[in-house]
């Protein structure tokens, strides 16, 4: 209330003035409402007829939304005049109004504004304005797409790696073999050069064959999401009527994987209005997913949900008075559509890579392939594809259409053939999914003369049809039905039907039942029951399952047990045992154990089938060499991008990636992370409680987004510090020493000043002091003492400095 007193006193004076203003013969120009002479509405008024007015300051509100203090004119007849320029600050510039000049400044009388209501709250000195929300200017746009992390490292691509894999295999009754594989990658500026090779040994002839697999130079651009590749690559299959070609040449494509957080699919948009300041609650399928605050006026929520399938979205608008309004808007979200105006493409040309995996440099006829898709509307994406190789070709349009809330339909048509003949093909597919049930169906029709550019391993088919259906009976159980049938132009038709049921018995225990019936190439009736269990033991996560299988001719069982984290340092294992009775009897045991060390991976596996007598044992070692930022290390194989973590020279510090423990620093304080996801945001952190008490780190967590198969050096800048203690003294002319007691001062450490206090005996104590020389000063009883302390390197938590003498 104290803050309102001056404003209240001023207002009382204002009211007193307005009460006597009509009786005054003469008024000061600042207190008289003077309209310019050319004002048509007041040209006939004489000066003494012009209504008196004065300035006042009110706290303005528009539909209960505070807009700050506002200077207005109060006329004698009770009208309120607001400067025309202030309508924009109030968000009312959309209102129709007729400004009038007052002392040369355009003002608007609020009574003259249609659709605007106002009142003055004299107790709170507030000008309360009300208007229809649709008349408020501007539209609040709130994008609810997942937000990127604010503090993300996107280092320049750097580093290199070399992976190797050596396997020694022994099969009873046959010579042992040694196989190997190697992969190398190195950054050349923005380009990634990579190549890999494989070496195998024929157990019968002991002949060794070494084959180069792929060699590629790739450049990714994050700004345009384009990938340029030179060398060996596999083209992207554009749809069911196209094929993938293995070429050696050049490829240009748009890869949205370069920015996995880029919103490329049309998201749901909900528009509405809020009459008062409100809070918006967004529910998806009955689950609250977002809360946002909005000011009065119109609003637009973009990208409400990003879950595949039908989303029953409800937006609840609750204003400050507790009134609620609900907006229900079902929406079907699909990742097969593109946002309007957005395109994706791939254009490839080169020479066919033949005998891949068998020969290193066998290139054949030239080939080309390409596709292009573009979002036309939120529910329509159109495109086309074309490919040609060695006289074979396929070309045609394709479309993806959203059928309202009933799913997405994909259409494709192609003409394909070779030098002698050609045919046509049509593909039609529909997909629907929701939180409770899903259904998918696909039909493909092909002429007997239809061909693709790649050689088909399967002859053209009259038709291929597949359909699936699943339904959630409850939160922990569901049933499914799948059917597939195919009729080639030459050969026997095949059919397969699978009925499934899955039940969650407890938090970690599941039961599944599957019945399958097939006919055509082979006849089969099969029933399978599977019980699976996840559990924790000895500090690790384990998985156990038991499967029983029965057909008209056989019975069998399969038991499996596995545990450990195959991505982190430590031991992981898997063991399975299988038995089957019938024409193809099996008695199999297959244990395997893997040890992920800091500098490599060792693996041992044994496979024995007592029924056939097959006995195979395999030992393998995998590892690599990685380098980035002037550091290199022997490491586990680099699967994607990687990081070398530096924590000073402190050993045994646990390192986490994606909130999972994956490594521990070695004796030199470094750890290696062989698997960071390229372009994704990877949180990497350390456990600071693993550090000695006299070590500090500026931060314990980074979020890093590396480029394609590149390395990053994460230096946590752990530094050793210690507290120091000493005694500040003064030396007299006669050599006597006295304590500089009860002094206050400071020591300059880097760019900061550390406070220093001395006790009655001159003792002082300072924390977090790195080795070095530091100047300081202290004062006591009007006497100033300047001194310098020398902090030695020490492993002690508190280092004793002894006596420190004043230098002045």
PDB file of N, CA, C and O in Angstrom, residues 222-252:
ATOM      1  N   UNK A 222      25.650 -29.388 -43.197  1.00  0.00           N
ATOM      2  CA  UNK A 222      24.562 -29.255 -42.230  1.00  0.00           C
ATOM      3  C   UNK A 222      23.585 -28.153 -42.615  1.00  0.00           C
ATOM      4  O   UNK A 222      22.413 -28.211 -42.248  1.00  0.00           O
ATOM      5  N   UNK A 223      24.043 -27.127 -43.336  1.00  0.00           N
ATOM      6  CA  UNK A 223      23.155 -26.019 -43.656  1.00  0.00           C
ATOM      7  C   UNK A 223      22.112 -26.404 -44.702  1.00  0.00           C
ATOM      8  O   UNK A 223      20.969 -25.953 -44.637  1.00  0.00           O
ATOM      9  N   UNK A 224      22.478 -27.229 -45.678  1.00  0.00           N
ATOM     10  CA  UNK A 224      21.534 -27.621 -46.729  1.00  0.00           C
ATOM     11  C   UNK A 224      21.067 -29.065 -46.600  1.00  0.00           C
ATOM     12  O   UNK A 224      20.217 -29.506 -47.375  1.00  0.00           O
ATOM     13  N   UNK A 225      21.620 -29.816 -45.648  1.00  0.00           N
ATOM     14  CA  UNK A 225      21.290 -31.230 -45.444  1.00  0.00           C
ATOM     15  C   UNK A 225      21.587 -32.055 -46.694  1.00  0.00           C
ATOM     16  O   UNK A 225      20.875 -33.020 -47.000  1.00  0.00           O
ATOM     17  N   UNK A 226      22.669 -31.710 -47.391  1.00  0.00           N
ATOM     18  CA  UNK A 226      23.037 -32.421 -48.617  1.00  0.00           C
ATOM     19  C   UNK A 226      24.283 -33.262 -48.380  1.00  0.00           C
ATOM     20  O   UNK A 226      25.192 -32.858 -47.645  1.00  0.00           O
ATOM     21  N   UNK A 227      24.300 -34.398 -49.032  1.00  0.00           N
ATOM     22  CA  UNK A 227      25.459 -35.290 -48.988  1.00  0.00           C
ATOM     23  C   UNK A 227      25.994 -35.494 -50.411  1.00  0.00           C
ATOM     24  O   UNK A 227      25.243 -35.868 -51.318  1.00  0.00           O
ATOM     25  N   UNK A 228      27.285 -35.242 -50.565  1.00  0.00           N
ATOM     26  CA  UNK A 228      27.970 -35.479 -51.824  1.00  0.00           C
ATOM     27  C   UNK A 228      28.947 -36.620 -51.605  1.00  0.00           C
ATOM     28  O   UNK A 228      29.778 -36.561 -50.696  1.00  0.00           O
ATOM     29  N   UNK A 229      28.847 -37.666 -52.411  1.00  0.00           N
ATOM     30  CA  UNK A 229      29.687 -38.853 -52.226  1.00  0.00           C
ATOM     31  C   UNK A 229      30.370 -39.213 -53.537  1.00  0.00           C
ATOM     32  O   UNK A 229      29.747 -39.194 -54.610  1.00  0.00           O
ATOM     33  N   UNK A 230      31.649 -39.542 -53.436  1.00  0.00           N
ATOM     34  CA  UNK A 230      32.428 -40.050 -54.561  1.00  0.00           C
ATOM     35  C   UNK A 230      32.934 -41.441 -54.166  1.00  0.00           C
ATOM     36  O   UNK A 230      33.468 -41.623 -53.071  1.00  0.00           O
ATOM     37  N   UNK A 231      32.773 -42.393 -55.069  1.00  0.00           N
ATOM     38  CA  UNK A 231      33.290 -43.729 -54.783  1.00  0.00           C
ATOM     39  C   UNK A 231      32.213 -44.780 -54.850  1.00  0.00           C
ATOM     40  O   UNK A 231      31.308 -44.721 -55.699  1.00  0.00           O
ATOM     41  N   UNK A 232      32.278 -45.740 -53.957  1.00  0.00           N
ATOM     42  CA  UNK A 232      31.332 -46.860 -53.942  1.00  0.00           C
ATOM     43  C   UNK A 232      30.157 -46.529 -53.038  1.00  0.00           C
ATOM     44  O   UNK A 232      30.339 -46.046 -51.911  1.00  0.00           O
ATOM     45  N   UNK A 233      28.954 -46.816 -53.508  1.00  0.00           N
ATOM     46  CA  UNK A 233      27.766 -46.562 -52.694  1.00  0.00           C
ATOM     47  C   UNK A 233      26.612 -47.413 -53.217  1.00  0.00           C
ATOM     48  O   UNK A 233      26.650 -47.940 -54.337  1.00  0.00           O
ATOM     49  N   UNK A 234      25.589 -47.510 -52.388  1.00  0.00           N
ATOM     50  CA  UNK A 234      24.358 -48.207 -52.738  1.00  0.00           C
ATOM     51  C   UNK A 234      23.268 -47.156 -52.863  1.00  0.00           C
ATOM     52  O   UNK A 234      23.037 -46.376 -51.930  1.00  0.00           O
ATOM     53  N   UNK A 235      22.601 -47.099 -54.002  1.00  0.00           N
ATOM     54  CA  UNK A 235      21.567 -46.084 -54.192  1.00  0.00           C
ATOM     55  C   UNK A 235      20.371 -46.367 -53.298  1.00  0.00           C
ATOM     56  O   UNK A 235      20.122 -47.494 -52.887  1.00  0.00           O
ATOM     57  N   UNK A 236      19.623 -45.301 -53.000  1.00  0.00           N
ATOM     58  CA  UNK A 236      18.440 -45.415 -52.147  1.00  0.00           C
ATOM     59  C   UNK A 236      17.296 -45.997 -52.964  1.00  0.00           C
ATOM     60  O   UNK A 236      17.001 -45.522 -54.063  1.00  0.00           O
ATOM     61  N   UNK A 237      16.660 -47.034 -52.431  1.00  0.00           N
ATOM     62  CA  UNK A 237      15.508 -47.603 -53.120  1.00  0.00           C
ATOM     63  C   UNK A 237      14.316 -46.680 -52.905  1.00  0.00           C
ATOM     64  O   UNK A 237      13.879 -46.471 -51.764  1.00  0.00           O
ATOM     65  N   UNK A 238      13.744 -46.109 -53.957  1.00  0.00           N
ATOM     66  CA  UNK A 238      12.720 -45.075 -53.796  1.00  0.00           C
ATOM     67  C   UNK A 238      11.337 -45.613 -53.452  1.00  0.00           C
ATOM     68  O   UNK A 238      10.458 -44.848 -53.093  1.00  0.00           O
ATOM     69  N   UNK A 239      11.105 -46.894 -53.589  1.00  0.00           N
ATOM     70  CA  UNK A 239       9.790 -47.452 -53.330  1.00  0.00           C
ATOM     71  C   UNK A 239       9.713 -48.881 -53.799  1.00  0.00           C
ATOM     72  O   UNK A 239      10.704 -49.475 -54.250  1.00  0.00           O
ATOM     73  N   UNK A 240       8.534 -49.489 -53.727  1.00  0.00           N
ATOM     74  CA  UNK A 240       8.404 -50.908 -54.072  1.00  0.00           C
ATOM     75  C   UNK A 240       8.626 -51.219 -55.538  1.00  0.00           C
ATOM     76  O   UNK A 240       8.855 -52.371 -55.889  1.00  0.00           O
ATOM     77  N   UNK A 241       8.580 -50.210 -56.404  1.00  0.00           N
ATOM     78  CA  UNK A 241       8.758 -50.459 -57.836  1.00  0.00           C
ATOM     79  C   UNK A 241      10.144 -50.060 -58.327  1.00  0.00           C
ATOM     80  O   UNK A 241      10.411 -50.129 -59.520  1.00  0.00           O
ATOM     81  N   UNK A 242      11.010 -49.637 -57.424  1.00  0.00           N
ATOM     82  CA  UNK A 242      12.380 -49.315 -57.779  1.00  0.00           C
ATOM     83  C   UNK A 242      13.334 -50.332 -57.182  1.00  0.00           C
ATOM     84  O   UNK A 242      12.932 -51.317 -56.560  1.00  0.00           O
ATOM     85  N   UNK A 243      14.618 -50.107 -57.364  1.00  0.00           N
ATOM     86  CA  UNK A 243      15.617 -51.046 -56.853  1.00  0.00           C
ATOM     87  C   UNK A 243      16.836 -50.261 -56.394  1.00  0.00           C
ATOM     88  O   UNK A 243      16.977 -49.071 -56.676  1.00  0.00           O
ATOM     89  N   UNK A 244      17.719 -50.935 -55.684  1.00  0.00           N
ATOM     90  CA  UNK A 244      18.971 -50.341 -55.243  1.00  0.00           C
ATOM     91  C   UNK A 244      20.102 -50.840 -56.133  1.00  0.00           C
ATOM     92  O   UNK A 244      20.237 -52.048 -56.353  1.00  0.00           O
ATOM     93  N   UNK A 245      20.898 -49.909 -56.620  1.00  0.00           N
ATOM     94  CA  UNK A 245      22.031 -50.250 -57.466  1.00  0.00           C
ATOM     95  C   UNK A 245      23.325 -50.015 -56.696  1.00  0.00           C
ATOM     96  O   UNK A 245      23.465 -49.017 -55.990  1.00  0.00           O
ATOM     97  N   UNK A 246      24.262 -50.923 -56.836  1.00  0.00           N
ATOM     98  CA  UNK A 246      25.578 -50.734 -56.247  1.00  0.00           C
ATOM     99  C   UNK A 246      26.476 -50.180 -57.347  1.00  0.00           C
ATOM    100  O   UNK A 246      26.789 -50.869 -58.314  1.00  0.00           O
ATOM    101  N   UNK A 247      26.865 -48.910 -57.152  1.00  0.00           N
ATOM    102  CA  UNK A 247      27.610 -48.209 -58.187  1.00  0.00           C
ATOM    103  C   UNK A 247      28.936 -47.689 -57.632  1.00  0.00           C
ATOM    104  O   UNK A 247      29.108 -47.526 -56.422  1.00  0.00           O
ATOM    105  N   UNK A 248      29.834 -47.409 -58.535  1.00  0.00           N
ATOM    106  CA  UNK A 248      31.030 -46.647 -58.234  1.00  0.00           C
ATOM    107  C   UNK A 248      30.981 -45.380 -59.057  1.00  0.00           C
ATOM    108  O   UNK A 248      31.045 -45.434 -60.293  1.00  0.00           O
ATOM    109  N   UNK A 249      30.808 -44.239 -58.398  1.00  0.00           N
ATOM    110  CA  UNK A 249      30.639 -43.004 -59.148  1.00  0.00           C
ATOM    111  C   UNK A 249      30.408 -41.835 -58.226  1.00  0.00           C
ATOM    112  O   UNK A 249      31.130 -41.638 -57.247  1.00  0.00           O
ATOM    113  N   UNK A 250      29.351 -41.051 -58.479  1.00  0.00           N
ATOM    114  CA  UNK A 250      29.064 -39.838 -57.741  1.00  0.00           C
ATOM    115  C   UNK A 250      27.594 -39.822 -57.360  1.00  0.00           C
ATOM    116  O   UNK A 250      26.733 -40.280 -58.130  1.00  0.00           O
ATOM    117  N   UNK A 251      27.320 -39.288 -56.170  1.00  0.00           N
ATOM    118  CA  UNK A 251      25.948 -39.237 -55.678  1.00  0.00           C
ATOM    119  C   UNK A 251      25.724 -37.917 -54.966  1.00  0.00           C
ATOM    120  O   UNK A 251      26.564 -37.470 -54.175  1.00  0.00           O
ATOM    121  N   UNK A 252      24.591 -37.281 -55.236  1.00  0.00           N
ATOM    122  CA  UNK A 252      24.168 -36.072 -54.542  1.00  0.00           C
ATOM    123  C   UNK A 252      22.765 -36.317 -54.004  1.00  0.00           C
ATOM    124  O   UNK A 252      21.854 -36.662 -54.776  1.00  0.00           O
TER     125      UNK A 252
END
